[in-house]
Amino acid sequence: MSDNPFFSPSTLVYELPPFAEIREEHYRPAFEQGMAEQLAEVAAIAADPEPPTFDNTVVALERSGAVLRRVSAAFFNQDSSDTTPGIQRLDAEISPLLAAHHDAVHLDPALFARLDALHARRHELGLDAESLRLLERRHTAFVRAGARLDADGQRRLREINTQLAADGAAFRKNTHEASLAGAVAVDSAAALDGLPAAAVANAAENARALGQGGQWVLSLKNFSNQSELAHLTDRALRERLLTASLRRGLDTNGPLAARMAALRAERAALLGHPTHAAYVVADETAGTVEAVGAMLGRLVGPAVANAQREAADLAAAAAADGVTELAAHDWAFYAEKVRAERYDVDTAALRPYFELERVLRDGVFYAANLAYGLRFEERPELTAYHPDARVFEVFDADGSALGLFIGDFFARESKCGGAWMNELVPQSRLLGTRPVVVNNLNIAHPAAGEPALLSWDEVRTLFHEFGHALHGLFSDVRYPSFAGTEVPRDFVEFPSQVNEMWMVRPEVLAHYARHHVTGEPLDTGVVERMLAAENYGQGFRTVEYLAAALLDWAWHTLPAGAEPVGDAEEFEARVLAEAGVAVAAVPPRYRTGYFNHVFSNGYSAGYYAYIWSEVLDAETVEWFGSNGRPVRESGELFRAELLSRGGSRDALECVRAVLGREPSIEPLLVRRGLE
Ligand SMILES: [Zn+2]
């Protein structure tokens, strides 16, 4: 197997994985070899006859696992972006093995003894700030992983971790299958009355791809409220579509979620925390369950009041159509109508001004040039993992090469829903690597020869994900454990949310929002009305989000040994009611059956992080607009003090270094209409 491309470093520029050579059968042997190699490296560190030093222990650990790092990055990228049944099977098989491998490293008593001894003397070792932090973070990671437990405790911990890894992979697979199975087919285009033409064409294309020619298929996006609900005039079809969305995965993932929540609670208790949420937030910027609870609790009342005000308006509009009771499947449809009447904005009419290529180059890249001086060159000769994934080389203001950015913008059946950033190569001065980052979106593929025209929300998503990409690209750290987005979970959304501000900055908007045929700029009045209309919808958006965050919170504040949750649906209804966030016509953004964030993607007890990060985001956007510095200077400061630091410095210290003071919640309350 010496021809396995993962066994040696890539020889391509930036160590871009050699995708042209990678075949599915390479993954398993590379995982096996990668784990075996790292275990041998760890054993050698642990058995070193020399007394422990920072170099022979902490740095040696940091260097270990090169093959595993390479194969994991490529594999999990493919699993999310271009999966196959074989990849999914391997994911299900390999996830428990990886969890066991993680335990084998972190529960090695000889290794921990060396780390513990170093940690005790950490202030006498003459370490620089980043190295000291690495020692502290590694030590904390080992303790949190159970290094101090007795043998029985460690045995049970290993069992739980293996089971949870298997369950998480199963959850992911169930969601994917349930989403495909939940797609809604209709027999005539007439049934899709109200949908924009491009969406109708897309539904016909979906049907063809599924071998259901002659039908139209509405495939399910990963969140509750499907975008078609805003346009379909057929109320019964709207109900069918939303019901399919809300009920997917309940039968398979409902019981699985209950079991996972119980196992997580048991693990937390083993590690000395009252609940899984307490265990998670102890290592986040939030710190305590009380801090998160207080923050979410403070927002619920005003958000629900806003949503109810919106509901009354919508109900009045619906009554004109003879709808006596506004249902969840009516909300988006009448919101669209009220928005059009009150603010004179037709969201479908905006699309011709948001052509993907233009938004990307003249918007997203242009903003990165304004703020940071970056320049981008497409490198078509570099092969990514799918023909739709395009590779760009990124250059710094002084002309030096910074890294690679891969943009994979279109939806396909083999891709997970949603949008995200992946890192294929982390930046590290220790390893001599520069960053290679990927952005994934799910924009509907345009028909052949047609331009891809984006919705307002898709434009925002493009800017958002690019904010994560910048966090990876600007990383300037020594240790790979601190690269780019290796920051607390309740902090990682902050830089990406900040990057959204460029979407509507007048100088950026004027540069990219032009009609794709006529080149005519988007009327700034339309943008102002659109922003006003967005403010109007804040009640719905905030409640939908809070309901999902509180649902995650409820699952993960169950104490160990509590009566297991029998019925996920009943549990949801009860906890949302108790939290005061049960608004009948506003379902949570995710329900348990398809809440991948918290049951398979590492956001358990962490969905609160989006609004937690938004506090810092709202502050920083304010700061960018009001600090009196030129944009470029603000950008450089933000980059130097925050984006480039990754996890190498305390997150809130980075924020204080930018703002020059403590952040406050006020700008968020204003933005969300919650004062
Ligand atoms: Zn994000």
XYZ file of C-alpha atoms and ligand atoms in Angstrom:
676
model
C 0.000 0.000 0.000
C 2.972 2.306 -0.482
C 0.941 4.008 -3.216
C -1.524 5.258 -0.607
C -1.501 9.053 -1.115
C -1.977 9.720 2.601
C 1.196 7.940 3.703
C 3.495 10.801 2.735
C 2.989 14.577 2.725
C 1.375 15.936 -0.409
C 3.892 17.301 -2.872
C 1.352 19.757 -4.304
C 1.519 23.464 -3.551
C 0.366 24.241 0.000
C 0.248 20.466 0.567
C -3.140 20.464 -1.126
C -4.405 16.880 -0.799
C -3.752 15.036 -4.084
C -7.445 14.577 -4.848
C -6.802 13.223 -8.324
C -5.032 10.246 -6.723
C -7.289 9.711 -3.716
C -9.695 6.811 -4.085
C -12.271 5.575 -1.621
C -10.255 2.433 -0.819
C -7.322 4.540 0.397
C -9.189 5.901 3.409
C -9.522 2.869 5.636
C -5.863 1.729 5.444
C -4.756 5.334 5.934
C -6.929 5.671 9.053
C -5.574 2.391 10.386
C -1.978 3.302 9.637
C -2.499 6.856 10.941
C -3.872 5.668 14.278
C -1.174 3.006 14.662
C 1.567 5.496 13.869
C 0.283 8.048 16.343
C -0.047 5.436 19.075
C 3.580 4.421 18.456
C 4.643 8.074 18.608
C 2.718 8.587 21.831
C 4.187 5.418 23.341
C 7.673 6.674 22.489
C 6.964 10.029 24.152
C 5.561 8.312 27.238
C 8.510 5.895 27.491
C 11.208 8.508 26.883
C 13.938 7.880 29.506
C 14.730 11.619 29.537
C 12.778 13.650 32.099
C 9.828 15.447 30.543
C 10.496 18.744 28.804
C 8.168 20.989 26.872
C 9.859 19.877 23.640
C 10.074 16.138 24.196
C 6.491 15.934 25.442
C 4.173 18.790 24.419
C 5.787 19.688 21.087
C 6.334 16.015 20.278
C 2.598 15.426 20.821
C 1.832 18.391 18.616
C 3.888 16.870 15.805
C 2.408 13.390 16.151
C -0.338 11.948 13.987
C 0.590 13.446 10.615
C -0.999 10.671 8.540
C -4.126 10.720 10.669
C -4.375 14.499 10.290
C -4.116 14.250 6.499
C -6.610 11.446 6.042
C -9.125 12.899 8.526
C -9.157 16.285 6.786
C -9.736 14.789 3.342
C -12.195 12.137 4.514
C -14.514 14.329 6.572
C -14.467 16.960 3.874
C -15.606 14.383 1.342
C -18.150 12.894 3.750
C -19.882 16.263 4.044
C -19.360 17.618 0.516
C -19.488 14.650 -1.819
C -20.404 11.539 0.067
C -21.168 8.052 -1.233
C -22.762 5.027 0.420
C -19.247 3.609 0.852
C -17.992 6.787 2.539
C -21.010 6.826 4.835
C -20.459 3.194 5.799
C -16.823 3.928 6.513
C -17.811 6.989 8.572
C -20.065 4.778 10.698
C -17.252 2.235 11.137
C -14.390 4.644 11.640
C -16.034 7.150 14.023
C -16.067 4.746 17.012
C -12.471 3.721 16.222
C -11.409 7.373 16.198
C -13.154 7.949 19.518
C -11.319 4.937 20.963
C -8.059 6.231 19.523
C -8.632 9.644 21.124
C -9.171 7.863 24.444
C -6.062 5.723 23.989
C -3.968 8.897 23.714
C -5.682 10.891 26.466
C -5.983 8.042 28.962
C -2.344 6.936 28.708
C -1.189 7.240 32.350
C 2.531 7.571 31.588
C 1.918 10.311 29.061
C -0.380 12.210 31.417
C 2.158 11.893 34.244
C 4.727 13.724 32.095
C 2.208 16.398 31.107
C 1.052 16.792 34.696
C 4.621 17.191 35.956
C 5.330 19.845 33.335
C 2.079 21.612 34.095
C 2.957 21.844 37.778
C 6.203 23.633 36.877
C 4.800 25.565 33.918
C 5.829 29.016 35.169
C 9.434 27.889 35.713
C 9.957 26.556 32.206
C 10.734 29.889 30.578
C 7.993 29.401 27.983
C 6.745 32.113 25.630
C 3.041 32.997 25.888
C 1.861 30.690 23.083
C 3.839 27.718 24.411
C 2.621 28.262 27.949
C -0.919 28.367 26.679
C -0.375 25.176 24.682
C 0.808 23.353 27.804
C -2.188 24.625 29.773
C -4.684 23.768 27.034
C -3.255 20.274 26.506
C -3.339 19.625 30.217
C -6.941 20.799 30.469
C -7.862 18.641 27.457
C -6.400 15.545 29.114
C -8.177 16.227 32.405
C -11.465 16.869 30.611
C -10.962 13.646 28.667
C -10.756 11.684 31.930
C -7.004 11.406 32.587
C -7.573 11.687 36.362
C -10.262 8.956 36.550
C -9.563 5.581 38.148
C -9.419 2.432 36.033
C -13.133 1.629 36.381
C -14.086 5.181 35.493
C -11.848 5.126 32.446
C -13.264 1.804 31.290
C -16.820 3.139 31.425
C -15.739 6.389 29.767
C -14.244 4.484 26.837
C -17.468 2.532 26.395
C -19.563 5.679 26.425
C -17.317 7.500 23.951
C -17.324 4.602 21.508
C -21.098 4.285 21.722
C -21.626 8.033 21.277
C -19.368 8.120 18.239
C -21.328 5.280 16.631
C -24.616 6.963 17.526
C -23.475 10.311 16.122
C -22.554 8.725 12.794
C -25.868 6.862 12.724
C -27.708 10.097 13.479
C -25.986 11.837 10.565
C -26.833 9.010 8.216
C -30.460 8.896 9.385
C -30.832 12.634 8.823
C -29.450 12.376 5.311
C -31.752 9.467 4.450
C -34.813 10.985 6.104
C -34.254 14.266 4.271
C -34.061 12.483 0.915
C -37.086 10.340 1.747
C -39.052 13.387 2.899
C -38.776 15.187 -0.438
C -42.219 16.204 -1.683
C -43.222 15.234 -5.239
C -46.067 16.749 -7.250
C -47.447 15.687 -10.623
C -47.899 19.057 -12.278
C -46.038 22.314 -12.533
C -49.359 24.044 -11.886
C -49.257 22.724 -8.306
C -46.143 24.856 -7.804
C -47.994 28.084 -8.569
C -46.191 31.048 -7.030
C -42.703 29.546 -7.081
C -40.098 31.497 -9.050
C -39.350 29.929 -12.442
C -35.827 28.923 -11.442
C -37.179 26.997 -8.439
C -39.720 25.199 -10.658
C -36.935 24.243 -13.070
C -34.890 23.050 -10.128
C -37.781 20.874 -8.909
C -38.059 19.305 -12.375
C -34.313 18.678 -12.353
C -34.536 17.060 -8.894
C -37.207 14.721 -10.218
C -35.107 13.788 -13.252
C -32.081 13.085 -11.056
C -34.250 10.762 -8.950
C -35.615 8.955 -12.008
C -39.051 10.508 -11.445
C -39.240 12.283 -14.791
C -42.568 14.005 -15.397
C -42.799 15.001 -11.740
C -41.528 17.958 -9.729
C -39.663 17.284 -6.490
C -39.135 19.767 -3.656
C -36.106 18.480 -1.774
C -35.754 19.284 1.928
C -33.135 21.781 3.101
C -31.660 20.964 6.459
C -33.680 23.424 8.595
C -37.395 23.453 9.388
C -38.826 26.258 7.271
C -38.367 25.410 3.611
C -37.763 28.374 1.308
C -40.641 27.375 -1.018
C -43.134 28.078 1.779
C -42.815 31.785 1.083
C -44.137 31.373 -2.456
C -46.408 28.348 -2.898
C -50.007 29.528 -3.237
C -51.386 26.010 -2.675
C -51.962 25.951 1.068
C -52.355 22.166 1.244
C -49.025 21.702 -0.506
C -47.393 24.143 1.907
C -48.721 22.060 4.761
C -47.469 18.845 3.167
C -44.015 20.303 2.650
C -43.628 21.724 6.151
C -45.005 18.568 7.745
C -42.495 16.457 5.792
C -39.746 18.764 6.959
C -40.764 18.811 10.624
C -41.400 15.086 10.949
C -38.285 13.758 9.267
C -36.056 11.579 11.391
C -38.408 11.541 14.386
C -38.869 7.766 14.312
C -35.180 6.915 13.870
C -33.343 9.846 15.407
C -35.816 10.569 18.217
C -34.938 7.452 20.265
C -31.280 7.823 19.302
C -31.209 11.412 20.621
C -32.728 10.291 23.916
C -30.072 7.626 24.319
C -27.257 10.011 23.394
C -28.477 12.645 25.858
C -28.545 10.029 28.642
C -25.023 8.822 27.782
C -23.698 12.382 27.683
C -25.241 13.068 31.088
C -23.640 9.924 32.493
C -20.250 10.909 31.085
C -20.533 14.403 32.550
C -21.288 12.941 35.979
C -18.280 10.639 35.669
C -16.123 13.694 34.967
C -17.511 15.621 37.926
C -20.105 17.870 36.267
C -23.838 17.911 37.088
C -24.923 17.910 33.418
C -23.462 17.642 29.931
C -24.135 21.353 29.399
C -22.135 22.196 32.527
C -19.282 20.030 31.276
C -19.321 21.705 27.840
C -19.560 25.356 28.871
C -16.889 25.034 31.546
C -14.418 25.150 28.643
C -16.223 27.846 26.636
C -16.157 31.626 26.929
C -19.606 31.451 28.582
C -18.138 29.496 31.514
C -21.316 28.452 33.301
C -24.771 27.048 32.630
C -26.196 29.985 34.553
C -24.583 32.520 32.223
C -26.056 30.850 29.149
C -29.444 30.337 30.793
C -29.584 33.988 31.829
C -28.670 35.185 28.353
C -31.246 33.002 26.553
C -33.852 33.725 29.213
C -33.392 37.460 28.848
C -34.122 37.278 25.106
C -37.155 34.980 25.156
C -39.800 37.411 26.451
C -39.112 40.315 24.059
C -38.577 37.967 21.102
C -41.853 36.146 21.673
C -43.668 39.480 22.025
C -42.189 40.562 18.681
C -43.201 37.293 17.036
C -46.733 37.659 18.372
C -46.973 41.179 16.965
C -45.820 39.845 13.622
C -48.310 36.961 13.870
C -51.193 39.411 14.341
C -50.227 41.264 11.142
C -49.897 38.043 9.213
C -53.188 36.691 10.513
C -54.911 39.848 9.256
C -53.362 39.373 5.812
C -54.306 35.685 5.808
C -57.891 36.465 6.816
C -58.280 38.339 3.540
C -57.685 34.953 1.860
C -60.248 33.267 4.094
C -57.617 31.678 6.352
C -59.180 31.704 9.815
C -56.168 30.497 11.764
C -52.583 31.319 10.852
C -50.621 28.055 10.798
C -46.879 27.480 10.704
C -47.094 26.686 6.983
C -48.720 30.077 6.380
C -46.127 32.183 8.144
C -43.503 32.595 5.431
C -46.140 33.006 2.728
C -47.939 35.892 4.440
C -44.699 37.349 5.757
C -43.624 37.626 2.133
C -46.912 39.341 1.257
C -46.823 41.766 4.178
C -43.189 42.515 3.488
C -43.977 43.241 -0.154
C -46.878 45.529 0.774
C -45.365 47.306 3.717
C -41.800 47.661 2.547
C -42.340 47.344 -1.158
C -39.716 44.643 -1.537
C -40.055 41.603 -3.693
C -37.248 39.272 -2.672
C -37.464 37.296 -5.932
C -36.836 40.503 -7.898
C -33.492 40.925 -6.128
C -31.942 37.747 -7.529
C -30.932 39.167 -10.931
C -28.708 41.606 -9.022
C -26.935 38.854 -7.121
C -25.122 36.785 -9.709
C -22.788 34.335 -7.956
C -19.595 35.154 -9.822
C -20.125 38.851 -9.336
C -21.055 38.541 -5.666
C -17.971 36.420 -5.095
C -15.404 38.515 -6.938
C -16.827 42.029 -6.713
C -18.399 41.537 -3.291
C -16.760 38.954 -1.044
C -13.229 39.155 -2.466
C -13.525 42.911 -2.966
C -14.438 43.452 0.697
C -11.448 41.330 1.736
C -9.328 43.585 -0.423
C -10.763 46.768 1.094
C -10.370 45.616 4.671
C -7.212 43.525 4.463
C -5.616 44.161 1.072
C -6.083 40.565 -0.121
C -5.939 39.520 -3.769
C -7.316 36.302 -5.304
C -6.279 34.302 -8.340
C -8.218 31.302 -9.549
C -5.977 28.264 -10.094
C -7.965 26.037 -12.467
C -5.002 23.688 -12.894
C -5.329 22.649 -9.218
C -7.811 19.811 -8.806
C -10.162 19.776 -5.852
C -12.392 16.877 -4.834
C -15.306 17.662 -7.150
C -15.586 19.477 -10.499
C -17.728 22.186 -8.825
C -15.078 22.926 -6.182
C -12.850 25.751 -7.425
C -9.381 26.578 -6.128
C -8.176 30.152 -5.578
C -4.760 31.260 -4.420
C -4.852 34.057 -1.878
C -2.190 36.773 -1.777
C -1.467 39.181 1.027
C -1.234 42.962 0.583
C 2.552 42.774 0.168
C 2.166 40.190 -2.591
C 3.242 37.204 -0.502
C 1.229 34.003 -0.862
C -1.112 33.338 2.056
C -2.966 30.115 1.306
C -5.609 28.411 -0.812
C -9.331 29.038 -0.751
C -11.630 26.386 -2.240
C -15.169 27.480 -3.088
C -17.755 24.707 -3.503
C -20.997 26.601 -3.904
C -23.595 24.336 -5.492
C -26.016 21.851 -3.972
C -25.968 18.191 -4.962
C -27.506 15.008 -3.626
C -24.140 13.878 -2.287
C -23.707 17.012 -0.145
C -25.008 17.688 3.355
C -27.481 20.546 3.653
C -26.464 23.951 4.951
C -23.193 25.823 4.607
C -19.874 25.419 6.375
C -16.132 25.906 6.285
C -13.590 23.080 6.390
C -9.861 23.160 6.808
C -7.856 20.777 4.648
C -4.466 21.986 5.869
C -4.095 23.961 9.119
C -1.567 26.789 9.238
C 1.368 26.075 11.566
C 4.868 27.514 11.794
C 5.958 24.391 13.679
C 4.870 22.131 10.817
C 5.750 24.653 8.131
C 2.225 24.527 6.669
C 0.094 27.254 5.170
C -3.705 27.145 5.257
C -5.981 25.428 2.743
C -9.628 26.148 3.532
C -12.959 25.202 1.930
C -16.326 26.943 1.869
C -19.399 24.880 1.107
C -22.811 26.277 0.230
C -25.977 24.732 -1.185
C -26.970 27.071 -4.005
C -29.250 25.404 -6.569
C -27.308 24.540 -9.708
C -28.543 26.786 -12.530
C -29.713 25.193 -15.772
C -26.945 24.792 -18.366
C -25.893 28.171 -19.734
C -27.840 30.091 -17.076
C -26.152 32.252 -14.432
C -26.507 31.315 -10.744
C -28.665 34.036 -9.197
C -28.616 34.157 -5.414
C -31.225 35.077 -2.860
C -30.554 37.778 -0.291
C -29.955 35.072 2.332
C -27.561 33.169 0.083
C -25.519 36.321 -0.440
C -25.306 36.690 3.306
C -24.254 33.054 3.672
C -21.469 33.558 1.137
C -20.077 36.464 3.182
C -20.579 34.524 6.414
C -18.700 31.410 5.358
C -15.948 33.516 3.919
C -15.531 35.028 7.386
C -14.651 31.523 8.627
C -12.315 31.140 5.647
C -10.510 34.366 6.597
C -10.141 33.122 10.161
C -8.335 30.086 8.728
C -6.349 32.003 6.111
C -5.088 34.706 8.494
C -3.962 32.201 11.102
C -0.410 33.030 12.188
C 0.417 30.627 15.001
C 3.196 28.206 15.833
C 1.158 25.209 16.956
C -1.403 23.446 14.765
C -3.713 22.995 17.783
C -4.260 26.774 17.693
C -4.705 27.205 13.929
C -7.460 29.495 12.669
C -10.850 28.341 13.853
C -9.467 26.263 16.754
C -11.200 28.577 19.213
C -14.050 28.024 21.685
C -17.242 26.936 20.012
C -19.152 29.908 21.401
C -16.604 32.204 19.786
C -16.043 30.617 16.390
C -19.162 32.136 14.775
C -18.111 35.627 15.741
C -15.590 36.362 12.942
C -17.914 34.871 10.332
C -20.843 36.941 11.546
C -18.703 40.072 11.492
C -17.831 39.403 7.867
C -21.537 39.553 6.975
C -21.440 43.321 7.511
C -19.654 43.828 4.188
C -22.686 42.573 2.314
C -24.521 45.850 2.877
C -21.658 48.300 3.327
C -22.559 50.911 0.674
C -19.144 50.876 -1.044
C -19.175 47.072 -1.305
C -22.811 46.693 -2.268
C -22.460 49.286 -5.017
C -19.552 47.307 -6.363
C -21.214 43.896 -6.677
C -25.001 44.269 -6.737
C -25.566 44.860 -10.436
C -28.120 43.378 -12.787
C -26.517 40.371 -14.458
C -27.817 41.354 -17.911
C -28.000 45.142 -17.930
C -25.243 45.885 -15.404
C -27.568 48.408 -13.792
C -26.822 48.873 -10.060
C -29.346 47.796 -7.454
C -31.344 50.799 -6.298
C -30.096 51.762 -2.831
C -33.688 52.499 -1.841
C -34.501 48.821 -2.364
C -31.649 47.867 -0.066
C -32.832 50.248 2.641
C -36.339 48.859 2.393
C -34.964 45.300 2.458
C -33.043 46.043 5.651
C -36.117 47.581 7.222
C -38.120 44.528 6.181
C -35.494 42.274 7.724
C -35.819 44.092 11.009
C -39.513 43.468 10.741
C -38.971 39.677 10.588
C -36.710 39.601 13.645
C -39.438 38.275 15.920
C -39.821 35.137 13.866
C -36.119 34.637 13.301
C -35.164 35.120 16.923
C -37.909 32.832 18.256
C -37.141 30.137 15.693
C -33.493 30.256 16.718
C -34.104 30.474 20.468
C -36.471 27.515 20.318
C -33.734 25.372 18.749
C -31.127 26.656 21.205
C -33.415 25.945 24.169
C -34.241 22.502 22.784
C -30.528 21.673 22.630
C -30.169 23.099 26.126
C -33.040 21.002 27.475
C -31.589 17.756 26.092
C -28.223 18.535 27.604
C -29.195 19.840 31.013
C -30.828 16.492 31.873
C -29.009 15.226 34.959
C -27.357 11.802 34.961
C -29.663 9.032 36.091
C -32.806 10.987 35.192
C -35.722 9.002 33.820
C -34.839 8.455 30.125
C -36.865 10.524 27.686
C -39.456 8.189 26.194
C -40.868 10.260 23.377
C -38.787 12.966 21.747
C -41.820 14.784 20.399
C -43.505 14.986 23.791
C -40.245 16.103 25.347
C -39.874 18.892 22.780
C -43.390 20.184 23.311
C -42.955 20.200 27.082
C -39.556 21.889 27.252
C -40.442 24.564 24.710
C -43.598 25.373 26.650
C -41.662 25.503 29.915
C -39.084 27.829 28.377
C -41.867 30.164 27.238
C -40.795 29.892 23.616
C -43.603 27.710 22.257
C -45.222 29.900 19.612
C -47.572 27.605 17.691
C -46.847 29.038 14.256
C -43.067 29.262 14.762
C -41.449 25.832 14.914
C -37.860 25.592 16.128
C -35.265 26.090 13.412
C -34.290 22.467 13.980
C -36.296 19.724 15.624
C -34.688 16.750 17.308
C -35.099 14.426 14.324
C -32.692 16.405 12.145
C -30.696 18.464 14.643
C -27.308 17.363 13.294
C -25.562 20.314 14.934
C -26.085 18.917 18.387
C -26.321 15.180 17.806
C -23.598 14.616 15.265
C -21.592 17.746 14.503
C -20.027 18.709 17.794
C -22.431 21.501 18.814
C -24.086 19.647 21.687
C -25.044 22.171 24.382
C -23.519 24.636 21.941
C -26.292 25.893 19.688
C -26.585 28.900 22.020
C -23.196 29.874 20.595
C -24.653 31.633 17.566
C -26.402 34.326 19.578
C -23.604 34.353 22.139
C -21.168 35.175 19.330
C -23.586 37.701 17.925
C -23.106 39.884 20.999
C -19.468 40.297 20.005
C -20.399 40.548 16.343
C -22.862 43.412 16.889
C -20.273 45.209 19.025
C -17.549 44.781 16.451
C -19.692 45.941 13.548
C -20.466 49.056 15.593
C -16.760 49.465 16.246
C -15.861 49.151 12.550
C -18.341 51.899 11.735
C -17.549 54.296 14.543
C -13.906 54.045 15.619
C -12.786 56.874 13.356
C -10.078 54.824 11.635
C -9.987 54.143 7.914
C -11.478 50.747 7.008
C -8.128 49.269 6.082
C -6.606 50.260 9.405
C -9.519 48.749 11.326
C -9.183 45.602 9.245
C -5.486 45.286 10.026
C -6.125 45.751 13.725
C -8.911 43.151 13.711
C -6.640 40.770 11.843
C -3.575 41.339 14.041
C -5.312 41.183 17.411
C -7.946 38.577 16.682
C -8.175 36.736 13.358
C -4.488 35.822 13.176
C -4.362 34.576 16.781
C -6.572 31.517 16.348
C -6.682 29.781 19.711
C -3.215 30.938 20.757
C -4.602 33.635 23.050
C -7.687 33.815 25.248
C -10.668 34.680 23.037
C -12.070 37.494 25.150
C -8.602 38.987 25.546
C -8.498 39.219 21.741
C -11.851 41.024 21.745
C -10.712 43.496 24.401
C -7.548 44.150 22.404
C -9.676 45.143 19.407
C -12.417 47.129 21.154
C -10.203 48.602 23.863
C -12.875 47.714 26.447
C -15.297 45.012 27.568
C -18.058 44.114 25.081
C -21.681 44.881 26.006
C -24.954 43.328 24.886
C -26.666 46.597 23.886
C -25.815 46.604 20.155
C -27.272 43.098 19.836
C -30.517 44.095 21.554
C -30.862 47.064 19.217
C -30.115 44.989 16.140
C -32.651 42.311 17.048
C -35.299 44.784 18.157
C -35.209 43.424 21.711
C -34.581 46.552 23.774
Zn -20.734 29.857 10.639
